[in-house]
XYZ file of C-alpha atoms in Angstrom:
777
model
C -11.305 -48.336 4.790
C -10.203 -46.831 8.095
C -7.089 -45.381 6.474
C -9.148 -43.719 3.747
C -11.498 -42.168 6.312
C -8.522 -40.992 8.367
C -6.993 -39.399 5.287
C -10.140 -37.402 4.535
C -10.468 -36.337 8.175
C -6.876 -35.084 8.246
C -7.367 -33.295 4.943
C -10.511 -31.620 6.271
C -8.768 -30.592 9.492
C -5.835 -29.146 7.572
C -8.137 -27.329 5.177
C -10.002 -25.763 8.105
C -6.708 -24.424 9.462
C -6.630 -26.396 12.718
C -3.113 -27.579 11.933
C -2.064 -24.216 10.539
C 0.073 -22.871 13.364
C 1.352 -19.818 11.496
C -1.040 -16.924 12.081
C -0.922 -15.070 8.735
C -0.697 -15.931 5.042
C 0.116 -12.932 2.822
C -1.218 -12.751 -0.725
C 1.058 -10.413 -2.662
C -0.725 -9.437 -5.894
C 1.349 -8.620 -9.011
C 1.527 -9.344 -12.730
C 4.167 -10.784 -15.090
C 6.071 -7.626 -16.026
C 9.605 -6.451 -15.283
C 7.977 -3.483 -13.568
C 6.470 -5.846 -11.002
C 9.627 -7.954 -10.680
C 11.735 -5.257 -9.031
C 8.831 -4.416 -6.716
C 8.604 -8.098 -5.788
C 12.338 -8.142 -4.995
C 11.817 -5.237 -2.594
C 8.780 -6.895 -1.018
C 10.608 -10.191 -0.541
C 13.507 -8.446 1.197
C 11.199 -6.456 3.479
C 9.143 -9.554 4.340
C 12.213 -11.510 5.445
C 13.295 -8.601 7.664
C 9.867 -7.777 9.132
C 9.620 -10.624 11.619
C 6.237 -11.658 10.200
C 5.275 -15.197 11.122
C 3.559 -17.149 8.420
C 3.793 -17.401 4.660
C 3.814 -15.191 1.602
C 2.634 -16.097 -1.895
C 3.100 -13.979 -4.966
C -0.133 -14.237 -6.987
C 0.632 -13.237 -10.589
C -1.998 -12.523 -13.232
C -0.517 -13.248 -16.668
C -1.798 -13.614 -20.195
C -0.655 -16.656 -22.162
C 1.846 -14.530 -24.094
C 3.246 -12.970 -20.910
C 3.524 -16.357 -19.259
C 5.444 -17.826 -22.211
C 7.889 -14.910 -22.336
C 8.352 -14.593 -18.578
C 11.705 -15.339 -16.949
C 10.710 -18.427 -15.013
C 13.765 -18.087 -12.802
C 11.983 -15.210 -11.071
C 9.350 -17.676 -9.874
C 11.957 -18.942 -7.416
C 12.168 -15.542 -5.727
C 9.256 -16.443 -3.454
C 6.403 -18.980 -3.531
C 4.317 -18.031 -6.563
C 0.862 -18.775 -7.904
C 0.301 -17.942 -11.577
C -3.300 -16.992 -12.361
C -4.830 -16.044 -15.707
C -5.309 -12.405 -16.585
C -8.748 -10.991 -15.741
C -8.052 -7.512 -17.136
C -10.380 -7.982 -20.132
C -13.989 -8.942 -19.547
C -15.381 -10.845 -22.522
C -18.989 -10.274 -21.490
C -18.855 -6.493 -21.229
C -15.910 -5.945 -23.631
C -14.318 -3.852 -20.896
C -10.554 -3.674 -20.344
C -9.954 -2.766 -16.705
C -6.629 -3.698 -15.091
C -8.135 -3.648 -11.586
C -10.214 -6.743 -12.476
C -6.990 -8.639 -11.747
C -7.167 -7.921 -8.012
C -10.405 -9.798 -7.225
C -9.607 -12.282 -9.998
C -6.228 -13.160 -8.483
C -7.705 -13.658 -5.015
C -10.538 -15.780 -6.411
C -8.164 -17.974 -8.424
C -5.896 -18.577 -5.435
C -8.736 -19.326 -3.016
C -10.108 -21.895 -5.474
C -6.884 -23.477 -6.745
C -4.279 -22.591 -4.137
C -3.911 -23.615 -0.534
C -4.244 -21.074 2.300
C -1.660 -21.953 4.944
C -3.008 -19.885 7.838
C -6.309 -18.874 9.354
C -5.920 -15.192 8.539
C -5.111 -13.714 5.158
C -3.437 -10.396 4.414
C -3.989 -9.114 0.852
C -1.597 -6.368 -0.297
C -0.646 -4.669 -3.565
C 2.610 -4.880 -5.498
C 3.859 -1.399 -4.536
C 4.017 -2.120 -0.810
C 6.672 -3.071 1.727
C 6.173 -4.877 5.024
C 7.840 -3.159 7.993
C 6.335 -4.813 11.055
C 4.329 -8.015 11.540
C 0.544 -8.373 11.570
C -0.769 -10.261 14.599
C -4.424 -11.363 14.691
C -4.477 -11.408 18.490
C -3.629 -7.710 18.588
C -6.833 -6.922 16.688
C -8.918 -9.543 18.479
C -9.671 -11.021 15.067
C -12.595 -13.333 14.405
C -14.829 -14.368 11.524
C -16.930 -11.546 10.221
C -14.392 -8.931 11.322
C -11.764 -7.356 9.052
C -9.135 -4.628 9.272
C -8.378 -2.140 6.508
C -7.350 1.454 5.791
C -9.748 4.382 5.629
C -10.813 5.790 2.249
C -13.363 8.439 3.129
C -13.873 9.567 -0.465
C -15.992 6.420 -1.067
C -19.199 8.409 -0.716
C -21.097 5.735 -2.641
C -21.439 3.768 0.605
C -23.830 6.417 1.891
C -25.696 7.487 -1.222
C -27.757 6.062 -4.057
C -24.902 3.903 -5.407
C -25.148 1.513 -2.455
C -28.934 1.431 -2.774
C -28.628 0.508 -6.450
C -26.324 -2.474 -5.785
C -26.979 -3.716 -2.226
C -30.495 -2.505 -1.334
C -31.014 -5.468 0.996
C -28.228 -4.339 3.374
C -29.433 -2.388 6.400
C -27.657 0.825 7.304
C -24.931 0.671 9.948
C -25.228 2.389 13.299
C -21.516 2.695 14.031
C -18.528 4.713 12.853
C -15.907 1.949 12.846
C -15.309 2.261 9.093
C -17.390 5.193 7.933
C -20.230 7.497 8.966
C -23.581 6.558 10.462
C -26.266 5.162 8.137
C -23.814 3.781 5.605
C -24.498 0.499 3.794
C -20.854 -0.478 3.255
C -17.439 0.298 4.715
C -15.203 3.015 3.256
C -12.047 0.915 3.094
C -9.232 -0.065 0.755
C -5.478 -0.411 0.384
C -5.025 -3.713 2.204
C -7.297 -6.430 3.568
C -6.801 -8.470 6.752
C -9.526 -11.045 7.436
C -10.241 -14.711 8.128
C -9.663 -17.029 5.181
C -13.259 -18.319 5.272
C -14.506 -14.754 4.923
C -12.100 -14.120 2.052
C -13.293 -17.268 0.286
C -16.893 -16.028 0.540
C -16.083 -12.469 -0.501
C -13.838 -13.245 -3.519
C -16.474 -14.337 -6.098
C -18.834 -11.493 -5.182
C -15.913 -9.083 -5.268
C -15.296 -9.817 -8.943
C -18.930 -9.932 -10.084
C -19.998 -6.747 -8.293
C -16.954 -4.931 -9.653
C -18.230 -5.723 -13.143
C -21.692 -4.441 -12.186
C -20.355 -1.153 -10.819
C -18.253 -0.638 -13.943
C -21.364 -1.033 -16.081
C -23.553 1.179 -13.891
C -24.286 4.317 -15.982
C -24.615 6.418 -12.812
C -21.410 5.275 -11.104
C -19.439 8.210 -12.517
C -21.764 10.571 -10.631
C -22.197 8.635 -7.393
C -18.793 7.044 -6.761
C -16.819 10.126 -5.723
C -14.153 9.406 -8.327
C -12.643 12.811 -9.085
C -11.011 11.744 -12.331
C -13.891 10.106 -14.162
C -15.603 12.086 -16.900
C -19.343 12.412 -17.329
C -20.768 9.109 -18.531
C -17.451 7.317 -17.982
C -16.575 4.287 -15.869
C -15.179 4.918 -12.408
C -11.633 3.699 -11.832
C -12.428 2.935 -8.175
C -15.166 0.469 -9.159
C -13.046 -2.400 -7.787
C -13.020 -0.755 -4.337
C -16.818 -0.627 -4.334
C -16.928 -4.197 -5.593
C -14.918 -5.272 -2.546
C -16.880 -3.186 -0.041
C -20.286 -4.231 -1.409
C -19.175 -7.891 -1.456
C -18.081 -7.710 2.190
C -21.418 -6.187 3.177
C -23.333 -8.952 1.391
C -21.071 -11.570 3.064
C -21.526 -10.153 6.563
C -17.917 -8.975 6.906
C -17.500 -5.549 8.516
C -14.318 -3.586 9.002
C -12.541 -1.524 11.602
C -10.296 1.261 10.414
C -6.638 1.189 11.375
C -5.316 4.522 10.186
C -1.740 3.800 11.285
C -1.012 0.513 9.517
C -0.492 1.792 5.957
C 1.600 4.873 5.299
C 2.546 6.891 2.210
C 6.104 8.301 2.086
C 6.391 11.989 3.108
C 2.941 11.926 4.756
C 3.199 12.818 8.431
C 2.673 9.587 10.400
C 0.140 9.187 13.197
C 1.778 6.037 14.481
C 4.260 3.325 13.602
C 3.216 1.904 10.217
C 3.381 -1.751 9.287
C 3.055 -1.185 5.536
C 4.693 1.367 3.259
C 2.702 2.156 0.115
C 4.932 3.967 -2.405
C 2.319 4.416 -5.127
C 2.802 8.196 -5.362
C 5.767 10.419 -6.153
C 7.545 11.723 -3.060
C 10.461 14.017 -2.224
C 12.954 14.371 0.611
C 14.867 17.590 0.144
C 16.293 17.540 -3.369
C 15.795 13.779 -3.689
C 12.655 12.513 -5.403
C 11.318 9.095 -6.351
C 8.405 7.829 -8.407
C 7.862 4.174 -9.201
C 6.348 5.131 -12.556
C 9.781 6.240 -13.781
C 11.092 2.680 -13.720
C 8.911 0.652 -16.091
C 12.011 -0.542 -17.988
C 14.211 -1.624 -15.082
C 15.100 -5.321 -15.428
C 16.284 -6.862 -12.182
C 17.919 -9.785 -14.024
C 20.489 -7.564 -15.800
C 23.869 -7.898 -14.120
C 26.662 -5.327 -13.979
C 28.027 -3.290 -15.614
C 25.087 -0.877 -15.488
C 24.564 2.589 -16.887
C 23.474 4.608 -13.855
C 23.887 8.048 -15.401
C 20.122 8.535 -15.644
C 17.933 8.853 -12.577
C 14.768 7.996 -14.479
C 14.152 5.052 -16.833
C 17.115 2.955 -15.788
C 17.504 -0.382 -17.550
C 19.218 -2.231 -14.716
C 21.071 -1.901 -11.440
C 19.856 0.141 -8.482
C 17.829 3.291 -8.017
C 19.397 6.612 -7.144
C 20.652 6.446 -3.568
C 18.488 8.456 -1.151
C 20.118 10.967 1.197
C 21.713 9.653 4.356
C 19.714 10.336 7.552
C 22.642 12.320 8.934
C 22.043 14.963 6.240
C 18.500 15.754 7.437
C 18.039 19.038 9.282
C 14.751 18.364 11.090
C 15.926 16.162 13.960
C 14.290 18.425 16.549
C 10.785 17.733 15.250
C 10.545 13.985 15.754
C 7.350 13.617 13.702
C 8.771 15.322 10.614
C 12.089 13.610 11.153
C 10.331 10.255 11.358
C 8.343 11.139 8.224
C 11.520 11.732 6.213
C 13.200 8.647 7.645
C 10.303 6.469 6.477
C 10.585 7.900 2.967
C 14.340 7.256 2.897
C 13.802 3.750 4.257
C 11.430 2.945 1.377
C 14.031 3.540 -1.352
C 16.854 2.158 0.795
C 14.880 -1.082 1.175
C 14.352 -1.339 -2.589
C 18.070 -0.851 -3.239
C 18.996 -3.319 -0.515
C 16.650 -5.905 -2.018
C 18.108 -5.375 -5.495
C 21.632 -5.721 -4.097
C 20.666 -8.880 -2.250
C 19.392 -10.329 -5.533
C 22.457 -9.316 -7.585
C 24.893 -10.610 -4.975
C 23.180 -14.007 -5.145
C 22.665 -14.344 -8.889
C 25.312 -12.272 -10.696
C 29.019 -12.976 -11.290
C 31.446 -10.879 -9.234
C 31.777 -7.310 -10.449
C 33.365 -4.279 -8.861
C 30.378 -2.049 -9.663
C 28.070 -4.367 -7.718
C 30.393 -4.199 -4.717
C 30.727 -0.417 -4.842
C 27.020 0.331 -5.308
C 25.901 -2.230 -2.746
C 28.345 -0.915 -0.157
C 26.758 2.509 -0.490
C 23.255 1.021 -0.390
C 24.098 -1.030 2.709
C 25.568 1.976 4.505
C 22.418 4.057 3.951
C 20.125 1.142 4.844
C 21.943 0.418 8.118
C 21.998 4.088 9.070
C 18.312 4.669 8.404
C 17.240 1.479 10.204
C 19.296 2.396 13.272
C 17.904 5.940 13.309
C 14.334 4.691 12.850
C 14.777 2.281 15.761
C 15.727 5.207 18.003
C 12.864 7.391 16.802
C 10.297 4.593 17.087
C 11.453 3.872 20.630
C 10.772 7.518 21.444
C 7.635 7.521 19.302
C 6.401 4.505 21.237
C 6.624 6.460 24.471
C 4.520 9.435 23.424
C 0.812 10.183 23.444
C -0.425 10.743 19.917
C -3.682 12.365 21.011
C -4.194 15.311 23.359
C -7.065 13.460 25.085
C -4.958 10.432 26.031
C -4.670 11.391 29.691
C -8.457 11.879 29.944
C -9.127 8.545 28.288
C -6.610 6.792 30.521
C -8.191 8.205 33.676
C -11.593 6.914 32.536
C -10.314 3.339 32.160
C -9.898 3.243 28.376
C -6.444 1.654 28.717
C -8.162 -1.616 29.640
C -11.534 -1.341 27.918
C -10.026 -0.149 24.602
C -6.642 -1.783 24.978
C -5.865 -2.231 21.280
C -6.265 1.426 20.372
C -4.794 2.875 23.554
C -1.591 0.822 23.390
C -0.815 2.317 19.995
C -2.068 5.861 20.561
C -1.629 6.553 24.284
C 1.302 4.443 25.401
C 2.621 7.135 27.712
C -0.669 7.703 29.547
C -1.293 3.967 29.762
C 2.267 3.427 31.079
C 3.039 0.877 28.378
C 6.546 2.069 27.592
C 9.761 2.057 29.521
C 12.946 4.084 29.171
C 14.371 4.513 25.709
C 17.454 2.527 26.654
C 15.262 -0.397 27.602
C 13.403 -0.190 24.319
C 16.668 -0.122 22.412
C 17.864 -3.116 24.373
C 15.013 -5.115 22.853
C 16.370 -4.428 19.365
C 19.949 -5.627 18.884
C 21.580 -4.726 15.554
C 20.754 -8.124 14.049
C 17.082 -7.671 14.907
C 17.000 -4.095 13.630
C 18.534 -5.065 10.295
C 16.822 -8.439 9.964
C 18.066 -11.820 8.737
C 17.853 -10.820 5.069
C 20.301 -7.977 5.692
C 22.697 -10.291 7.503
C 22.732 -12.559 4.443
C 23.186 -9.515 2.218
C 26.264 -8.462 4.203
C 27.788 -11.935 4.023
C 27.255 -12.160 0.267
C 28.798 -8.719 -0.193
C 31.919 -9.731 1.722
C 32.103 -12.970 -0.260
C 31.879 -11.209 -3.633
C 34.544 -8.723 -2.622
C 36.794 -11.583 -1.518
C 36.296 -13.359 -4.834
C 37.252 -10.229 -6.725
C 40.456 -9.882 -4.717
C 41.299 -13.583 -5.053
C 40.729 -13.532 -8.795
C 42.828 -10.402 -9.139
C 45.681 -11.969 -7.164
C 45.664 -15.549 -8.485
C 44.029 -15.648 -11.910
C 46.802 -16.179 -14.539
C 44.784 -14.469 -17.255
C 44.338 -11.382 -15.107
C 48.046 -11.257 -14.315
C 49.053 -11.762 -17.890
C 46.674 -8.999 -18.939
C 48.663 -6.512 -16.848
C 51.551 -6.599 -19.322
C 50.944 -4.431 -22.406
C 52.142 -6.990 -25.020
C 49.760 -9.655 -23.658
C 46.539 -7.623 -23.517
C 45.405 -8.537 -27.046
C 45.698 -12.259 -26.271
C 43.037 -12.104 -23.552
C 40.705 -9.559 -25.111
C 40.747 -10.763 -28.718
C 39.872 -14.389 -28.170
C 37.360 -14.876 -25.347
C 35.758 -18.249 -24.938
C 32.389 -19.056 -26.455
C 30.690 -19.334 -23.070
C 31.826 -15.847 -22.153
C 30.252 -14.520 -25.343
C 26.950 -16.240 -24.553
C 26.836 -14.833 -21.032
C 27.754 -11.340 -22.184
C 24.927 -11.360 -24.690
C 22.519 -12.428 -21.998
C 23.858 -9.732 -19.787
C 23.285 -7.021 -22.367
C 19.993 -8.466 -23.540
C 18.474 -8.472 -20.103
C 18.043 -12.205 -19.406
C 18.824 -13.696 -16.045
C 22.378 -14.746 -15.212
C 21.220 -16.930 -12.349
C 22.780 -20.393 -12.856
C 19.749 -21.953 -11.220
C 17.210 -19.925 -13.178
C 15.271 -21.333 -16.107
C 15.312 -19.498 -19.445
C 12.565 -16.982 -20.249
C 10.888 -19.234 -22.819
C 10.001 -22.817 -21.989
C 12.639 -24.808 -23.886
C 12.868 -28.499 -24.679
C 14.881 -30.730 -22.409
C 17.832 -30.670 -24.784
C 17.912 -26.890 -25.012
C 17.561 -26.628 -21.271
C 20.411 -29.045 -20.712
C 22.582 -27.137 -23.148
C 21.829 -23.863 -21.390
C 22.609 -25.383 -18.007
C 25.862 -26.791 -19.372
C 26.911 -23.366 -20.666
C 26.055 -21.748 -17.348
C 27.937 -24.474 -15.538
C 31.018 -23.955 -17.671
C 30.791 -20.215 -17.089
C 30.547 -20.705 -13.363
C 33.697 -22.803 -13.223
C 35.702 -20.635 -15.636
C 37.472 -17.965 -13.602
C 38.828 -16.214 -16.640
C 35.316 -15.584 -17.918
C 34.209 -14.370 -14.507
C 37.099 -11.970 -14.553
C 36.187 -10.751 -18.003
C 32.708 -9.846 -16.694
C 33.666 -8.636 -13.234
C 35.388 -5.355 -14.009
C 37.404 -3.631 -16.760
C 41.009 -4.926 -16.707
C 42.473 -1.469 -17.216
C 42.649 -0.336 -13.601
C 44.707 -3.219 -12.135
C 47.105 -3.378 -15.064
C 49.608 -0.786 -13.871
C 49.383 -1.626 -10.194
C 50.036 -5.372 -10.534
C 52.803 -5.405 -13.118
C 55.720 -6.019 -10.771
C 53.862 -8.748 -8.903
C 52.907 -10.452 -12.136
C 56.512 -10.612 -13.346
C 57.757 -12.046 -10.081
C 55.028 -14.640 -10.186
C 56.090 -15.705 -13.666
C 59.693 -16.116 -12.488
C 58.632 -18.137 -9.460
C 56.464 -20.469 -11.524
C 59.390 -21.080 -13.888
C 61.713 -21.958 -11.038
C 59.302 -24.324 -9.312
C 57.750 -26.077 -12.288
C 60.684 -26.002 -14.655
C 58.661 -24.452 -17.473
C 57.963 -20.807 -18.091
C 54.408 -19.509 -18.137
C 55.441 -16.417 -20.067
C 53.501 -16.461 -23.366
C 56.538 -15.019 -25.177
C 58.731 -17.839 -23.886
C 56.119 -20.449 -24.731
C 55.937 -19.192 -28.280
C 59.696 -19.830 -28.625
C 59.376 -23.414 -27.525
C 59.919 -23.053 -23.770
C 63.582 -24.324 -23.932
C 65.455 -21.035 -23.254
C 68.324 -21.134 -20.730
C 68.047 -19.692 -17.236
C 70.436 -16.897 -18.140
C 68.374 -15.901 -21.114
C 65.206 -16.148 -19.034
C 66.646 -13.887 -16.348
C 67.707 -11.361 -18.972
C 64.248 -11.375 -20.472
C 62.659 -10.966 -17.079
C 65.036 -8.129 -16.231
C 64.371 -6.443 -19.561
C 60.671 -6.863 -19.069
C 60.883 -5.421 -15.553
C 62.813 -2.410 -16.841
C 60.219 -1.947 -19.543
C 57.456 -2.184 -16.963
C 59.218 0.276 -14.653
C 59.651 2.704 -17.517
C 56.001 2.318 -18.380
C 55.016 2.997 -14.778
C 57.134 6.148 -14.783
C 55.438 7.282 -17.971
C 52.062 6.624 -16.413
C 53.034 8.623 -13.325
C 54.245 11.471 -15.525
C 50.970 11.366 -17.378
C 49.082 11.469 -14.096
C 51.121 14.485 -12.942
C 50.480 16.237 -16.235
C 46.812 15.385 -15.945
C 46.683 16.886 -12.445
C 48.409 20.036 -13.703
C 46.015 20.282 -16.615
C 43.116 19.756 -14.242
C 44.366 22.526 -11.935
C 44.813 24.871 -14.898
C 41.340 24.020 -16.108
C 39.827 24.663 -12.673
C 41.603 28.014 -12.410
C 40.496 28.950 -15.915
C 36.922 28.075 -15.014
C 37.152 30.189 -11.866
C 38.609 33.123 -13.806
C 35.919 32.762 -16.436
C 33.271 32.728 -13.742
C 34.677 35.871 -12.108
C 34.924 37.567 -15.503
C 31.359 36.593 -16.265
C 30.158 38.102 -12.987
C 32.061 41.327 -13.723
C 30.533 41.467 -17.192
C 27.085 40.923 -15.716
C 27.581 43.804 -13.282
C 28.890 46.027 -16.088
C 25.956 45.085 -18.297
C 23.590 45.807 -15.448
C 25.174 49.236 -14.881
C 25.113 50.023 -18.587
C 21.540 48.855 -18.834
C 20.534 51.262 -16.067
C 22.344 54.142 -17.743
C 20.852 53.276 -21.107
C 17.384 53.112 -19.575
C 17.788 56.567 -18.082
C 19.070 57.908 -21.405
C 16.090 56.395 -23.175
C 13.798 58.277 -20.814
C 15.251 61.495 -22.177
C 15.134 60.333 -25.797
C 11.720 58.744 -26.190
C 8.135 59.513 -25.340
C 6.238 57.595 -22.711
C 3.064 57.587 -24.754
C 2.501 54.208 -26.373
C 1.679 53.682 -30.008
C -1.864 52.769 -29.131
C -2.159 55.918 -27.041
C -1.046 58.134 -29.936
C -3.750 56.768 -32.140
C -6.391 57.540 -29.518
C -7.979 61.022 -29.790
C -8.785 61.006 -26.084
C -5.179 60.274 -25.178
C -3.983 63.078 -27.458
C -6.387 65.572 -25.859
C -5.186 64.567 -22.376
C -1.636 65.021 -23.589
C -2.445 68.548 -24.780
C -3.743 69.434 -21.331
C -0.675 68.045 -19.584
C 1.913 69.739 -21.814
C 3.256 73.183 -20.743
C 1.777 75.115 -23.702
C 0.501 78.593 -24.274
C -3.206 79.175 -24.864
C -2.758 79.347 -28.614
C -0.649 76.216 -28.590
C -3.281 74.373 -26.525
C -5.990 75.288 -29.050
C -3.823 74.142 -31.934
C -2.930 70.914 -30.068
C -6.618 70.080 -29.398
C -7.541 70.703 -33.038
C -4.849 68.281 -34.181
C -5.854 65.786 -31.483
C -9.443 65.713 -32.768
C -8.026 64.824 -36.171
C -5.837 62.087 -34.636
C -2.629 64.048 -35.244
C -0.049 64.444 -32.497
C 0.967 68.020 -31.716
C 4.715 68.541 -31.620
C 6.322 71.476 -29.889
C 9.784 72.265 -31.083
C 12.151 73.329 -28.371
C 15.775 72.874 -27.592
C 17.575 72.930 -24.294
C 21.195 73.587 -23.700
C 23.454 71.120 -21.996
C 24.050 73.270 -18.883
C 20.291 73.613 -18.297
C 19.725 69.869 -18.491
C 22.774 69.196 -16.370
C 21.248 71.153 -13.506
C 18.232 68.820 -13.491
C 20.246 65.578 -13.303
C 21.498 63.731 -10.272
C 25.215 64.037 -9.708
C 25.813 60.283 -10.116
C 24.000 60.295 -13.514
C 25.798 63.237 -15.090
C 28.889 61.286 -16.196
C 26.746 58.813 -18.137
C 23.815 60.901 -19.399
C 25.351 64.285 -20.284
C 27.306 62.960 -23.323
C 24.151 61.279 -24.594
C 22.039 64.402 -24.073
C 24.659 66.596 -25.722
C 24.540 64.446 -28.818
C 20.746 64.643 -28.865
C 20.600 68.419 -28.348
C 23.338 69.198 -30.886
C 21.920 66.921 -33.564
C 20.222 69.482 -35.847
C 19.531 66.852 -38.498
C 17.319 64.686 -36.280
C 13.774 66.100 -36.212
C 12.401 62.803 -34.853
C 14.577 63.010 -31.749
C 13.641 66.636 -31.268
C 9.975 65.764 -31.593
C 10.276 63.001 -28.987
C 12.059 65.323 -26.596
C 9.369 67.946 -27.116
C 6.652 65.501 -26.089
C 8.563 64.283 -23.074
C 10.126 67.267 -21.285
C 8.846 70.584 -20.010
C 10.098 73.772 -21.658
C 12.713 75.156 -19.253
C 11.674 78.727 -20.270
C 8.106 78.102 -19.174
C 7.041 78.736 -15.600
C 7.053 75.634 -13.464
C 4.419 77.019 -11.053
C 1.192 75.035 -10.778
C -1.695 76.345 -12.886
C -4.250 76.071 -10.067
C -2.751 78.925 -8.064
C -3.494 81.770 -10.512
C -6.868 80.236 -11.247
C -7.673 80.170 -7.563
C -6.608 83.781 -7.110
C -8.686 84.811 -10.117
C -11.682 83.004 -8.628
C -11.252 84.850 -5.320
C -11.248 88.184 -7.135
C -14.473 87.320 -8.964
C -16.179 86.235 -5.754
C -15.110 89.395 -3.982
C -16.412 91.518 -6.856
C -19.787 89.778 -6.777
C -20.085 90.252 -3.031
C -19.371 93.958 -3.278
C -21.808 94.399 -6.130
C -24.518 92.582 -4.219
C -23.965 94.759 -1.197
C -24.307 97.899 -3.276
C -27.666 96.818 -4.722
C -28.942 96.003 -1.283
C -28.356 99.488 0.111
C -30.144 101.452 -2.697
C -33.236 103.409 -1.542
C -36.658 102.407 -2.707
C -39.533 104.680 -3.765
C -41.897 105.970 -1.075
C -39.457 104.806 1.519
C -37.404 107.002 3.712
C -33.813 106.161 3.725
C -31.385 106.653 6.477
């Protein structure tokens, strides 16, 4: 009886977290797709390097069909909890993928086991950079930390009144404006596990209510919802309303979560790569990689940047190529973006090095990925040491002098470290981060596995009899035409996308017999070096370089063992004399040497052909540039010639009576010609004045540099008596050289002056006439 009571007491104590020494348990929310698998690989790698104390559980929402087809070997990547899919609500007939977030948390809190007092809930497209520590935030029940989402205007308008009218308005600005009824938060959640257990069921039910609210489209602040539609951010309101009803209130931490290429305000703990981002010419978007299957081993087709089927992502630029080192904020911004993709590639390499057979492509790609990852981590450590010793707000010195460094210690230590004297010299900061700590334990394991795979490739190349035999041309068909059955099975799995992990279970739950058979095949493949070599790399490259060594090895084995390993000798019975064997070896060596010479000649010819091709391309490029310049020059000349050959009046203008009248007024015509032109214009007919200029007269009006090009063209136009259309166009375009070029307003003005003078004189004469009965002077 006492033992039973003791058992229940211990279970209660453990459930309340008294024995849970680790401070944080991370719930990493995903689904059962390949798209989420590669994100989970990146998250696992970042978690092991972050220094976070505690546990992480991947909570996966899967339908029955997805669960049956899922590669169960991926469940071993990290501790996993498989929950049902909540995306479709039977009651409301609503399909909403975001239902899975509160549903996953609810399922884990009811069926799983929290292993720490404080829970951190994050999304699948996140990476953990630095640890979360509850003591830093002075955490307690009823208090939570999250990111700011100020577009959640429904916390301060009618939407909150419609769903949580019983909640009094807040009189603080810790997570939103004054008089709000809920907190404007999202992204991640950091709270006590008892609070999360109380919030989870309300989170799901209120999300359903907000989705069904006919006014949510208008009140939620969702910019993408159409009139009468259902707001996509309903889940965020479901969480915030549920926290308000449960008495859990948040404090914003605007520095914890960061989006790549956004300018950071502090040192982020989480990277959220949900949006497309660019660094120089490099760009990355997670939505390009729905088809990438992390379980596909090399060889990979990496020719496409988007929609890759397997392997790694495009390598980001090395930090040394950035040109903004002087601006440490922008430099840090770009480094964080590079680190995001470098971490994903490092995680993928870490997985392939553990679960795939040796292959040269894995070694080559993962060496590049490791180099970029190490460089960016080292550069970030330097920048963060400097970043740590700067004030991030212009008022830091004022706040520090007023005692805020002690009264608001949490905020000031992150924002005003310099004013609060919380940072030492950069060298001291760097001394706290040795290379192993900067890279993390996961990277150390990655480096060891990379060295081990490279060693295996070299050992197999040097010692594997099949590889040596394949270097001789007559023996190639023997190895390539008859591979073993196990090699065929593995190759099909490799191309089909299933896992090559020897410890991984098959995608579909098999019977015990099928499972045993699969394990036996994988076991045979693991012990068969020839099959590993068939998968590791194409045997063409080492053939020519290892020929001499292979022949000497065959001779040595014959001398020591007394039996030749040469397939040709074995086919003859293996009883040839030593003299005959030496002759065959010598003949074979001569043949191999001759073949090597032919290969070298071919390489020389290839280099010559390549040089000729490069020169031809350069010549073609130069010729193309010359042709472009010539075409440009000719185009200019042709354009100037066209000015002399065609009218500037458009077709629409010709059909307009008003345009034709204006044209009559602008043309240098006599009075009779103007009258005739206006009459035709009123009828919609264009007046044409026939005139003809001589070449010398036109030549005088041209620029010197245009004469060589335009004079021949003009001469042809002027001398062409059989082309009335050209003559008509010229008549409507150019002034008659025989007409006066003086402006018309001058004679008109003079004529007006004469008239005015005449009127003045006449008026004066009338004024001085004598009147009747008046005596004149």
